[in-house]
PDB file of C-alpha atoms and ligand atoms in Angstrom:
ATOM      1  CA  UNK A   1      17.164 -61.747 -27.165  1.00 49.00           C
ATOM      2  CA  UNK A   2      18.908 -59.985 -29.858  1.00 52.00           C
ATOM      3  CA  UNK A   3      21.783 -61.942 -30.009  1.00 59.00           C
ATOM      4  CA  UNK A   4      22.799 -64.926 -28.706  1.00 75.00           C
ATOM      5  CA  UNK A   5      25.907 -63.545 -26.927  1.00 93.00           C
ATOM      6  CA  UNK A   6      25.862 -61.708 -23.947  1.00 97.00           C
ATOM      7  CA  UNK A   7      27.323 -58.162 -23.355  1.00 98.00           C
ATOM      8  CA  UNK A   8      28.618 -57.398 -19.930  1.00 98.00           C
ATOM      9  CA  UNK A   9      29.807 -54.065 -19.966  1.00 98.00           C
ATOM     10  CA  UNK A  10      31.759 -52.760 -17.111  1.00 98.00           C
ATOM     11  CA  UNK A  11      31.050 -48.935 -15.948  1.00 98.00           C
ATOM     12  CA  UNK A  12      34.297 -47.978 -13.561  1.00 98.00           C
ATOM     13  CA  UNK A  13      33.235 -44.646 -13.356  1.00 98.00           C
ATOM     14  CA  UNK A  14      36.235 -42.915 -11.698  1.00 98.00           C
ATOM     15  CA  UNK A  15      37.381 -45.287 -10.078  1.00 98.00           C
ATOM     16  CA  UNK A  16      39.927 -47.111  -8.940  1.00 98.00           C
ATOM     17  CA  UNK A  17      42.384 -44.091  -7.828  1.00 98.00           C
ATOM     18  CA  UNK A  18      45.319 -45.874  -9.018  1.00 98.00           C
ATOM     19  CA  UNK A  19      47.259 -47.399 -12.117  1.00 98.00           C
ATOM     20  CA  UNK A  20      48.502 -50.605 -10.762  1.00 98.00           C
ATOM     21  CA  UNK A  21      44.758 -51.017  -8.879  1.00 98.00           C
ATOM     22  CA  UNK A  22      43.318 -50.361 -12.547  1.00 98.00           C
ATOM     23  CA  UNK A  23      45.781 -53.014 -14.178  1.00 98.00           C
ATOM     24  CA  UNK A  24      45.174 -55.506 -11.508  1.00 98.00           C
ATOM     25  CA  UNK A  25      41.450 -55.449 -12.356  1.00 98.00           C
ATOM     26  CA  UNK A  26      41.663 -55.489 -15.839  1.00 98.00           C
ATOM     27  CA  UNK A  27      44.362 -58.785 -15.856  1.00 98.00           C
ATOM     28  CA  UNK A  28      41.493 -60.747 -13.507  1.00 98.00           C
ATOM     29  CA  UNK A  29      39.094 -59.932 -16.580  1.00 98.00           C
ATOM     30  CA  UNK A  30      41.451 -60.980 -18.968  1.00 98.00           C
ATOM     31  CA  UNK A  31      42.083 -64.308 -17.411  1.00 98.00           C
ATOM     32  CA  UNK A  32      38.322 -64.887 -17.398  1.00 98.00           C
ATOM     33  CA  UNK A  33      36.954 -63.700 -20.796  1.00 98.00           C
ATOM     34  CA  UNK A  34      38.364 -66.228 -23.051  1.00 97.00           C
ATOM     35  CA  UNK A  35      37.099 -69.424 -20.837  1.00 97.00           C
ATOM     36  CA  UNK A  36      33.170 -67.701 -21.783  1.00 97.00           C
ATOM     37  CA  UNK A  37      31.561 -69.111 -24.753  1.00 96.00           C
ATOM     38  CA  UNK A  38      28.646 -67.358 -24.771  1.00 96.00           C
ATOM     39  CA  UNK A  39      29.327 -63.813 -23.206  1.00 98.00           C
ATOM     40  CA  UNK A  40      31.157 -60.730 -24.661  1.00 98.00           C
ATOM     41  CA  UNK A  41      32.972 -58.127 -21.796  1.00 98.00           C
ATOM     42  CA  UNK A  42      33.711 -54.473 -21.991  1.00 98.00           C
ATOM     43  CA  UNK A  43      35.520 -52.543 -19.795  1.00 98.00           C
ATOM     44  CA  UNK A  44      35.424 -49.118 -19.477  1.00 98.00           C
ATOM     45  CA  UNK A  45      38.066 -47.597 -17.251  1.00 98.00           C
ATOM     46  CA  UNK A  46      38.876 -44.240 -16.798  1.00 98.00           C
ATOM     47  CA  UNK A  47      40.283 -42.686 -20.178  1.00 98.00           C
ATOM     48  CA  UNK A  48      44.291 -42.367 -18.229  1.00 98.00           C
ATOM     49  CA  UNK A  49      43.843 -46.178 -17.141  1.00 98.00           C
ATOM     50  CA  UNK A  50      42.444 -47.470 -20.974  1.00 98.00           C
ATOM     51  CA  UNK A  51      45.452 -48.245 -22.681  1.00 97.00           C
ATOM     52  CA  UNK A  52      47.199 -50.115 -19.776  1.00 97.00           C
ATOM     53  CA  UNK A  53      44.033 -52.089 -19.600  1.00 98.00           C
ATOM     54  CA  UNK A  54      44.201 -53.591 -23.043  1.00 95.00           C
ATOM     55  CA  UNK A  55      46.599 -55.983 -24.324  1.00 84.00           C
ATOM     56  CA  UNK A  56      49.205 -56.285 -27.035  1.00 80.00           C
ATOM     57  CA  UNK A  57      47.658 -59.889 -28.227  1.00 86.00           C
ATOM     58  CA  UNK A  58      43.870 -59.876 -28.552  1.00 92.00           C
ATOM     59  CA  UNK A  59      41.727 -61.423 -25.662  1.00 97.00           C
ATOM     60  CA  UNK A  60      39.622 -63.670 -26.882  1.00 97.00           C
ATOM     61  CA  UNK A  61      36.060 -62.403 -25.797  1.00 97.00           C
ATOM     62  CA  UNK A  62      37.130 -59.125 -24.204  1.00 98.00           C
ATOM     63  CA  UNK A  63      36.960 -55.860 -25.343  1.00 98.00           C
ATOM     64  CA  UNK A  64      37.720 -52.249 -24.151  1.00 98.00           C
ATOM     65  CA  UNK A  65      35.327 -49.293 -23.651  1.00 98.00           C
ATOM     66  CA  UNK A  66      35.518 -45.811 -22.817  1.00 98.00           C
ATOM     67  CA  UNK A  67      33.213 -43.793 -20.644  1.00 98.00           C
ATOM     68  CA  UNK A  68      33.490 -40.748 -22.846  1.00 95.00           C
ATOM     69  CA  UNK A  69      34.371 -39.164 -26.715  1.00 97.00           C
ATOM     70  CA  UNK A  70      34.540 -35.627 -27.773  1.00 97.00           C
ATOM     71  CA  UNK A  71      31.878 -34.337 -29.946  1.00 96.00           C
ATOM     72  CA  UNK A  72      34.669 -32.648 -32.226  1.00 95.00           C
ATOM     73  CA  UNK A  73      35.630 -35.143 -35.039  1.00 92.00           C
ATOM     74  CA  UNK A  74      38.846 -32.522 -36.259  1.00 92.00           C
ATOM     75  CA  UNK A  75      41.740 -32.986 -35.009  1.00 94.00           C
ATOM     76  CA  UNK A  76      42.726 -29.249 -33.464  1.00 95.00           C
ATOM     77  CA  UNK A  77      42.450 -26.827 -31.229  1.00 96.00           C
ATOM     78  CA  UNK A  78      39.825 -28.463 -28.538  1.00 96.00           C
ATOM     79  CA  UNK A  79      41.697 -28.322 -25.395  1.00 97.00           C
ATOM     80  CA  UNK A  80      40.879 -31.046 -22.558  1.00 96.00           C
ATOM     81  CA  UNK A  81      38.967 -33.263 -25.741  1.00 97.00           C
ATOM     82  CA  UNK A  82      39.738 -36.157 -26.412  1.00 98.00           C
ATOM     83  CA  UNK A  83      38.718 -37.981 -30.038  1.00 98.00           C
ATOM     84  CA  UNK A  84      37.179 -41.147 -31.163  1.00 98.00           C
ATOM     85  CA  UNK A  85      39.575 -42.153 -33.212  1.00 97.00           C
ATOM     86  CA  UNK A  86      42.495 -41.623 -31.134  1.00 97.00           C
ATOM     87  CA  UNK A  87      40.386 -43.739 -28.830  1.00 98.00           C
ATOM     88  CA  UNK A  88      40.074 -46.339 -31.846  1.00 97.00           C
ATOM     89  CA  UNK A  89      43.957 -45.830 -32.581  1.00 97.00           C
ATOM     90  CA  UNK A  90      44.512 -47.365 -28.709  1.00 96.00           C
ATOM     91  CA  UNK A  91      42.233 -50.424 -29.420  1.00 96.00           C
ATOM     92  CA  UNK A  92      38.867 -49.058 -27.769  1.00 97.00           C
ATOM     93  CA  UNK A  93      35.531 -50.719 -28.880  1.00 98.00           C
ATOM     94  CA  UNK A  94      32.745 -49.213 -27.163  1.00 98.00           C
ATOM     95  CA  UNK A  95      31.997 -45.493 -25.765  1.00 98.00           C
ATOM     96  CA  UNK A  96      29.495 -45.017 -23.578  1.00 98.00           C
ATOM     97  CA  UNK A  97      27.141 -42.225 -24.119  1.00 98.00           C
ATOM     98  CA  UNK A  98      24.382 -40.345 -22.199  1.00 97.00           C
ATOM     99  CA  UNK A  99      24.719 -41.553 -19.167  1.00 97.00           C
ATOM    100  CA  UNK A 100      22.905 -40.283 -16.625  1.00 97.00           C
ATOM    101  CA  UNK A 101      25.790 -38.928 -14.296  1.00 97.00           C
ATOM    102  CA  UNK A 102      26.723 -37.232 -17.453  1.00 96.00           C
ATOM    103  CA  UNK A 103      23.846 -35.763 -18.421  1.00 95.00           C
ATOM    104  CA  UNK A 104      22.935 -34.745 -14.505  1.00 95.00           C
ATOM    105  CA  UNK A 105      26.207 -32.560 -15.171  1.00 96.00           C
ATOM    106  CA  UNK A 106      24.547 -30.878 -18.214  1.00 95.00           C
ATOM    107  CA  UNK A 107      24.782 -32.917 -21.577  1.00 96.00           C
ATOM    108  CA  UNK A 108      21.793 -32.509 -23.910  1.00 95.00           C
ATOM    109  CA  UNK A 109      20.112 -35.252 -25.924  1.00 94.00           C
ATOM    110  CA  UNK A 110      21.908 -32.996 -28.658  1.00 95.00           C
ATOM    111  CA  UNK A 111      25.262 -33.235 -27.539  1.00 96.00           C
ATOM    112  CA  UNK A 112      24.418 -37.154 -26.894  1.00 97.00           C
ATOM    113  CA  UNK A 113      23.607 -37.230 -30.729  1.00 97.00           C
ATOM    114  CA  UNK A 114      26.348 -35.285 -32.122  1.00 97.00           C
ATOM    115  CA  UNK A 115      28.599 -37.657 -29.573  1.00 97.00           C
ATOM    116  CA  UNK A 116      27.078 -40.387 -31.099  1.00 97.00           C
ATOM    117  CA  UNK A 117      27.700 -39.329 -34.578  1.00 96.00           C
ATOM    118  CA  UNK A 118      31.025 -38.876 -33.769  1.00 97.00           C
ATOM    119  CA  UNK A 119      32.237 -42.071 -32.039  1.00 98.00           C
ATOM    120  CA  UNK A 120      29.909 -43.941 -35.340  1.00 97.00           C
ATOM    121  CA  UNK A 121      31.955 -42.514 -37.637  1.00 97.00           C
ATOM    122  CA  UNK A 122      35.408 -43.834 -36.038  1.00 97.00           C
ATOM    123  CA  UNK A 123      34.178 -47.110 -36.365  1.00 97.00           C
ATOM    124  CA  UNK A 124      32.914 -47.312 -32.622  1.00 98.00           C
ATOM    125  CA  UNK A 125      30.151 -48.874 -31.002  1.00 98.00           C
ATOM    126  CA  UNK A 126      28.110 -46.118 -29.229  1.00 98.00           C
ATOM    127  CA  UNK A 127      26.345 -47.591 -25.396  1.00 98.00           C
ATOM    128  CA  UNK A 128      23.653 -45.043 -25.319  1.00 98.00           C
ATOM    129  CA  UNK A 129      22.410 -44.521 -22.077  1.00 98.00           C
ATOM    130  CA  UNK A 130      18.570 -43.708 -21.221  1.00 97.00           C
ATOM    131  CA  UNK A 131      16.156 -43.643 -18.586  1.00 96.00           C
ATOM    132  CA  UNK A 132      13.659 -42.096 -16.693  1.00 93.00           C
ATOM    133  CA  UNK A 133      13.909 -40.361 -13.265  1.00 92.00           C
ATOM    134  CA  UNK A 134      10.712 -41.910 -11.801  1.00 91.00           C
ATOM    135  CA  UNK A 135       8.164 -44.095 -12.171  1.00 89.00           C
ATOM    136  CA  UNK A 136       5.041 -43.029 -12.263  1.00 88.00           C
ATOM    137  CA  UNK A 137       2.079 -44.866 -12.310  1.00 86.00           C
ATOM    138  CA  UNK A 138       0.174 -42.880 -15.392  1.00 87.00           C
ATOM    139  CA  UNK A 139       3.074 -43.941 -17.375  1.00 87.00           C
ATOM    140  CA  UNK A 140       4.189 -39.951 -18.237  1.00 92.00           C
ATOM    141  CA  UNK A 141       8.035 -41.916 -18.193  1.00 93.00           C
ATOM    142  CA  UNK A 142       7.764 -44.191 -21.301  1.00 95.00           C
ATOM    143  CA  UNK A 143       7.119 -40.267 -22.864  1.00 95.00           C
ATOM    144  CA  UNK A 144      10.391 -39.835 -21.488  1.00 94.00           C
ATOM    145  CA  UNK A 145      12.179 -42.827 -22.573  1.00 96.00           C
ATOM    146  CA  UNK A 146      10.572 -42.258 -25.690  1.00 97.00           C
ATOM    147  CA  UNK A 147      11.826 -38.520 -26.353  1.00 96.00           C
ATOM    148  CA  UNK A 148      15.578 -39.411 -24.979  1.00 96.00           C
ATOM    149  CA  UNK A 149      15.969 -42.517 -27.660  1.00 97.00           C
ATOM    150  CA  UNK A 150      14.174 -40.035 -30.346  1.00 97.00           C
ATOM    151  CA  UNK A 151      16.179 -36.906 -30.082  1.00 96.00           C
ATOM    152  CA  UNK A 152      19.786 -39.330 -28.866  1.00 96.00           C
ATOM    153  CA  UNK A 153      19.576 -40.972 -32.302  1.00 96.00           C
ATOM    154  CA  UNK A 154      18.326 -38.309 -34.161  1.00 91.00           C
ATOM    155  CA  UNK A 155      21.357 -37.910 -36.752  1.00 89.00           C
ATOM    156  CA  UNK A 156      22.303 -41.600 -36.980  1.00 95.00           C
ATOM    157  CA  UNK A 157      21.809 -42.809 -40.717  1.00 92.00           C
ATOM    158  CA  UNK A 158      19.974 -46.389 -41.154  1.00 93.00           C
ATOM    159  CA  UNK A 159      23.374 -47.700 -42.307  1.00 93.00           C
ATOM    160  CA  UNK A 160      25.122 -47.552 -38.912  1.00 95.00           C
ATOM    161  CA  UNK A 161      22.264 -48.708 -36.487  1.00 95.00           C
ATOM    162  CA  UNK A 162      23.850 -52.264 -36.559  1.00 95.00           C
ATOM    163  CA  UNK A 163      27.115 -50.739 -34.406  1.00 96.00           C
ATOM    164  CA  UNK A 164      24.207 -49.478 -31.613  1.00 98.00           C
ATOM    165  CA  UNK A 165      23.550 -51.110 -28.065  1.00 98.00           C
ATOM    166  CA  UNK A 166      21.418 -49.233 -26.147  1.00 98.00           C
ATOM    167  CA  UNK A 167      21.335 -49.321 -22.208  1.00 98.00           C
ATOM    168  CA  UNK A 168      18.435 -49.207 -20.412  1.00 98.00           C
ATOM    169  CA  UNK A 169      18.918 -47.518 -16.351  1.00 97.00           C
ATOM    170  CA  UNK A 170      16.028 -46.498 -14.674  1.00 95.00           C
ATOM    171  CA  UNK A 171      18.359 -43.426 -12.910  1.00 95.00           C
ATOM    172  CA  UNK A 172      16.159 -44.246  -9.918  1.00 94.00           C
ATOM    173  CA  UNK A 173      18.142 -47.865  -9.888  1.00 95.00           C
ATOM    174  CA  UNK A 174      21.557 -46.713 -10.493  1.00 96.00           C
ATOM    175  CA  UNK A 175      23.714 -46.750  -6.868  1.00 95.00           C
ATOM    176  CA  UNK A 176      20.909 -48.117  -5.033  1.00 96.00           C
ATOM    177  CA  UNK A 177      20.523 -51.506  -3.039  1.00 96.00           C
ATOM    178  CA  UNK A 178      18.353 -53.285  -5.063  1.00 96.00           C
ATOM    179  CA  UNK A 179      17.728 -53.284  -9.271  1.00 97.00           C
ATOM    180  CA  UNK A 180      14.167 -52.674 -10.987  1.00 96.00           C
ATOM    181  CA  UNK A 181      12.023 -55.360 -10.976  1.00 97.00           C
ATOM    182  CA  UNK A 182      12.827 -58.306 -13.361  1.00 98.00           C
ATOM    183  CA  UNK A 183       9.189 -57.858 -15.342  1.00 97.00           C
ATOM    184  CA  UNK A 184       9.789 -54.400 -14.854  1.00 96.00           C
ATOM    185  CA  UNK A 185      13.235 -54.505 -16.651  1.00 98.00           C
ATOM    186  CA  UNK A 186      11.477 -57.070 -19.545  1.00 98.00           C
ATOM    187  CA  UNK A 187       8.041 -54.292 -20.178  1.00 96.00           C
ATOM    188  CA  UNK A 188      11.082 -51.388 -20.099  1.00 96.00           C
ATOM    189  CA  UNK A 189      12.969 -53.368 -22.535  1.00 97.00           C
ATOM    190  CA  UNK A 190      10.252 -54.525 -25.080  1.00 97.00           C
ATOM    191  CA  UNK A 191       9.376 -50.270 -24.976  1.00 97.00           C
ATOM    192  CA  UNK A 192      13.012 -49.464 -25.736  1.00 97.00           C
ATOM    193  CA  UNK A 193      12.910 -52.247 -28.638  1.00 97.00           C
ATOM    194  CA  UNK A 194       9.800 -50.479 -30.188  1.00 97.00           C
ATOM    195  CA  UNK A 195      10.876 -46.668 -30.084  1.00 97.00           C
ATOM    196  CA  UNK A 196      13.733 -48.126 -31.811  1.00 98.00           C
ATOM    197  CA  UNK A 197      11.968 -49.945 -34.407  1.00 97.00           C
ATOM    198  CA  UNK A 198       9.665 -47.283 -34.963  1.00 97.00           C
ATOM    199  CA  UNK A 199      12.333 -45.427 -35.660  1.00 97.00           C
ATOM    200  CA  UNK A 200      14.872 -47.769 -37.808  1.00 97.00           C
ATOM    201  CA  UNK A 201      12.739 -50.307 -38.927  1.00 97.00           C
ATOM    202  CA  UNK A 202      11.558 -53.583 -37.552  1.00 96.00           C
ATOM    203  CA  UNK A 203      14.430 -55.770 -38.695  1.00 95.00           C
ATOM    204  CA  UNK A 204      16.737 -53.296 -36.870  1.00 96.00           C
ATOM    205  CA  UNK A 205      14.928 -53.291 -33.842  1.00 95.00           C
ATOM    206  CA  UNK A 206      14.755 -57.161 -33.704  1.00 94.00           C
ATOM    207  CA  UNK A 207      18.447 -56.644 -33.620  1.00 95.00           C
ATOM    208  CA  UNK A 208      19.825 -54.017 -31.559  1.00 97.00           C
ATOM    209  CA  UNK A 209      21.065 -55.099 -27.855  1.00 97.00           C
ATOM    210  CA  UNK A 210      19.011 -53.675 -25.238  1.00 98.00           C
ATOM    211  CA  UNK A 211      21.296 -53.780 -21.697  1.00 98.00           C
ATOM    212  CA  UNK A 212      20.021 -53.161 -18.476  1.00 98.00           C
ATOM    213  CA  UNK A 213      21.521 -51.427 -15.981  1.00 98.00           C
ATOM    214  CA  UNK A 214      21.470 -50.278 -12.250  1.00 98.00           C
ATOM    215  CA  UNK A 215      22.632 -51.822  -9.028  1.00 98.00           C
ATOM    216  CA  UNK A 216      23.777 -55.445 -10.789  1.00 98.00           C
ATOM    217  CA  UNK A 217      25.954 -57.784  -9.104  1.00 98.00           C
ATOM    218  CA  UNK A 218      27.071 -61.549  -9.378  1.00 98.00           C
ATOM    219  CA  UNK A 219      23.739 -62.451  -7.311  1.00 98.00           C
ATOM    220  CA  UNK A 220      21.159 -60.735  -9.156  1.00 98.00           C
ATOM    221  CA  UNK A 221      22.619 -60.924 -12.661  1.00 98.00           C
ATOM    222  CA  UNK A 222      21.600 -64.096 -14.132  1.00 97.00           C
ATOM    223  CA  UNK A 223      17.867 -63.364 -13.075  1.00 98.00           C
ATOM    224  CA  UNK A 224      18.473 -60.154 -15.050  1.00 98.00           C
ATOM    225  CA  UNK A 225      18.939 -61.719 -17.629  1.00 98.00           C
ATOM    226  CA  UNK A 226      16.686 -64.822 -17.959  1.00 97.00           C
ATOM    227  CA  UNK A 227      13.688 -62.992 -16.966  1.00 97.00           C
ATOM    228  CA  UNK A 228      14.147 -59.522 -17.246  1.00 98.00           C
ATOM    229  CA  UNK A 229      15.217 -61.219 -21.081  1.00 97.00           C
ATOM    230  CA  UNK A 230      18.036 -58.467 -22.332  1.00 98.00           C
ATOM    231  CA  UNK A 231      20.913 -59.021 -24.099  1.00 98.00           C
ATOM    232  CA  UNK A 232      23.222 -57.834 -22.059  1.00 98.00           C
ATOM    233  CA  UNK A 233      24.193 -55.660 -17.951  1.00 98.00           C
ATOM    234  CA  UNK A 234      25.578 -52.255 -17.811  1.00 98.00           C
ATOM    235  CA  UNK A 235      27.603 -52.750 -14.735  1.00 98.00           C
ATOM    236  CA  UNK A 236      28.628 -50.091 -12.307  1.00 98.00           C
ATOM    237  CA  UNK A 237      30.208 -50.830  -8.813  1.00 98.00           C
ATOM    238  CA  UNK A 238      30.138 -54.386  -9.002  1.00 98.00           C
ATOM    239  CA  UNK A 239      32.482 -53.938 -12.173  1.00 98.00           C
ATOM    240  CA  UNK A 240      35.258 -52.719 -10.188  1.00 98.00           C
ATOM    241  CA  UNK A 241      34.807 -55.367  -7.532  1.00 98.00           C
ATOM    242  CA  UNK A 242      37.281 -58.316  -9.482  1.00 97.00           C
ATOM    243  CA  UNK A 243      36.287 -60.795  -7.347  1.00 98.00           C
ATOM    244  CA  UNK A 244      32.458 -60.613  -7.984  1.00 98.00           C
ATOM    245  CA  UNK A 245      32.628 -59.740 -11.518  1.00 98.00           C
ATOM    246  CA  UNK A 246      34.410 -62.523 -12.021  1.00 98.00           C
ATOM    247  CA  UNK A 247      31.608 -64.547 -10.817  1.00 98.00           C
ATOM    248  CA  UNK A 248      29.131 -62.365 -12.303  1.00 98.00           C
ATOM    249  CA  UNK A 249      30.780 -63.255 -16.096  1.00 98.00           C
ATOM    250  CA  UNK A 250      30.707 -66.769 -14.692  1.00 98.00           C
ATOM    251  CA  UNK A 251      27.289 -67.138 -13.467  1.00 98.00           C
ATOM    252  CA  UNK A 252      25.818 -64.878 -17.048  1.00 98.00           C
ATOM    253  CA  UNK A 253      28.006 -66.979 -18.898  1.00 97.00           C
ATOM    254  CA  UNK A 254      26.093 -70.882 -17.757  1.00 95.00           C
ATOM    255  CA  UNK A 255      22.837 -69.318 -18.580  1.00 92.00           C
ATOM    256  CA  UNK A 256      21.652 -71.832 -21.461  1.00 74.00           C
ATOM    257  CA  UNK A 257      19.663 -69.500 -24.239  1.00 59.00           C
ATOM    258  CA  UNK A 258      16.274 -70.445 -25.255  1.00 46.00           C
TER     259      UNK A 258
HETATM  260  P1  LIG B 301      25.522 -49.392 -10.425  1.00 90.28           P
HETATM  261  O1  LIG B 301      25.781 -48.366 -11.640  1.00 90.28           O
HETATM  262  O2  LIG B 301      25.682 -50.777 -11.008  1.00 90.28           O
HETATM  263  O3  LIG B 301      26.584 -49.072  -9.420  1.00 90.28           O
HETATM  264  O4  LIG B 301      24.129 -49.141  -9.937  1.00 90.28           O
HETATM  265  C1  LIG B 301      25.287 -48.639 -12.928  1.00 90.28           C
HETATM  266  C2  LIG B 301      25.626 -47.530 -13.874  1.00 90.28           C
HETATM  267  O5  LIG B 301      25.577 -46.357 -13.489  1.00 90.28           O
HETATM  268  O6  LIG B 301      25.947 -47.785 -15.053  1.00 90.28           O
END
C-alpha cells in the first residue's frame, strides 16, 4: 500500500438521468464520508450534475471528481470544452483520464497526456486510466500496459507525479459479472508500480496509488483490497447504487492496514 488511506472513487458514467436523482446520491455519500477514518471518496458525476453534488461547507473525507477536462488550457474559442480550472473554480479534485470508454471512442495516449498536463497544471489530481483488452497467456499485455502508462505520462515533469493515482481496469473486467482475480489484480498492480518507477523514480513509485477497477461492489470490495493489496477501487455501477456504496465505503473502511 501506498498510503494508508483508501481511495474509493466513484465512476457515474452518464448516469443517473436526472438532477434531483444525482443530488439524492451524492447527500447519501455525504452523510457517510465523514464517519470513515481511514478511506477517502470521490465522486464523479456527470459534468451538469458536479456542482449540485458538492457542498458549500467541506465534507470531511469526501471529495468531487470529474469524468472529463479539455485538453485546451486558454480560455477561448473551444466550443463544447470545458477547462480544468473552471472545474477547480467549482471545487473539483480529481479528473479522470483515459478511460477506456473514452478511449474506445477515439482518444490517443497523446491526447490522454496533453489531458493530463492540463488538469496538473490547475492543481488537479489526474485518475489515469489503463488496461489491456485481453489476457493472454505469453504475457504480449504487460507490453501493453507498459506502452499506455509510458506514452499517458509522457509530458508530466518529476515535480507533479505526487498529484497522480493511476487506475488499473483490465477493459475485459469493466461491466462484467465478476472482477479479475484477486492475485491477478496484486501481479497487475506490482507491474503498474514498476513502469512507474522506472519511469519517475523508485521513491515515486513506492508512492503513487494504484486503484483497481472493474465490476466492484460492496461484496467483493474488501477482498479487493486486502489481497488484491491496492490503494484504492475505481467504481462504476455499483457507485450509482447509494445503497451498496454505502456499504461498500463501510465494509473498505473496517479493513485494519497491515
Ligand atoms: P464497473 O465499471 O464497476 O461497472 O465494471 C468500472 C469502470 O468502468 O470504471
Amino acid at each position: 500500500m501506498s498510503s494508508n488511506k483508501k481511495l474509493i472513487v466513484g465512476n457515474w458514467k452518464m448516469n443517473p438521468v436526472t438532477l434531483d436523482e444525482a443530488k439524492k446520491i451524492a447527500s447519501k455519500i455525504k452523510r457517510i464520508s465523514p464517519t470513515l477514518t481511514s478511506t477517502e471518496t470521490v465522486i464523479c458525476p456527470p459534468l451538469p450534475f458536479i456542482i449540485s453534488c458538492g457542498s458549500r461547507k467541506e465534507v470531511k473525507h469526501f471529495h468531487l471528481g470529474s469524468q472529463s477536462a479539455s485538453v485546451e488550457m486558454v480560455r477561448g474559442p473551444h466550443t463544447g470544452e470545458v477547462s480544468a480550472e473552471m472545474l477547480h473554480d467549482i471545487g473539483v479534485e480529481y479528473v479522470i483520464i483515459g478511460h477506456s470508454e473514452q478511449r474506445a471512442r477515439g482518444e490517443s495516449d497523446v491526447n490522454v497526456a496533453k489531458k493530463i498536463k492540463a488538469v496538473i497544471d490547475a492543481g488537479l489530481s489526474p485518475i489515469v486510466c489503463v488496461g489491456e483488452l485481453v489476457r493472454d497467456e505469453a504475457g504480449a499485455y504487460l507490453e501493453v500496459l507498459k506502452n499506455q502508462i509510458k506514452h499517458s505520462l509522457a509530458d508530466v515533469p518529476l515535480a507533479s507525479v505526487k498529484s497522480i493515482v493511476l487506475a488499473y481496469e483490465p477493459i475485459w473486467a469493466i461491466g462484467a459479472p465478476e472482477p479479475m482475480k484477486n492475485e491477478d489484480i496484486h501481479e497487475s498492480s506490482i507491474f503498474v508500480k514498476k513502469v512507474f518507477s522506472d519511469i519517475f523514480g523508485v521513491e515515486a513509485g513506492l508512492k503513487v496509488r494504484v486503484l483497481y477497477g472493474g465490476s466492484v461492489n460492496y461484496r467483493n470490495a474488501p477482498d479487493i483490497i486486502s489481497y488484491g493489496k491496492v490503494d484504492g477501487l475505481l467504481v462504476g455501477r455499483e457507485s450509482v447504487n447509494s445503497p451498496g456504496f454505502v456499504e461498500l465505503l463501510k465494509a473498505v473502511d473496517n479493513i485494519a492496514y497491515k
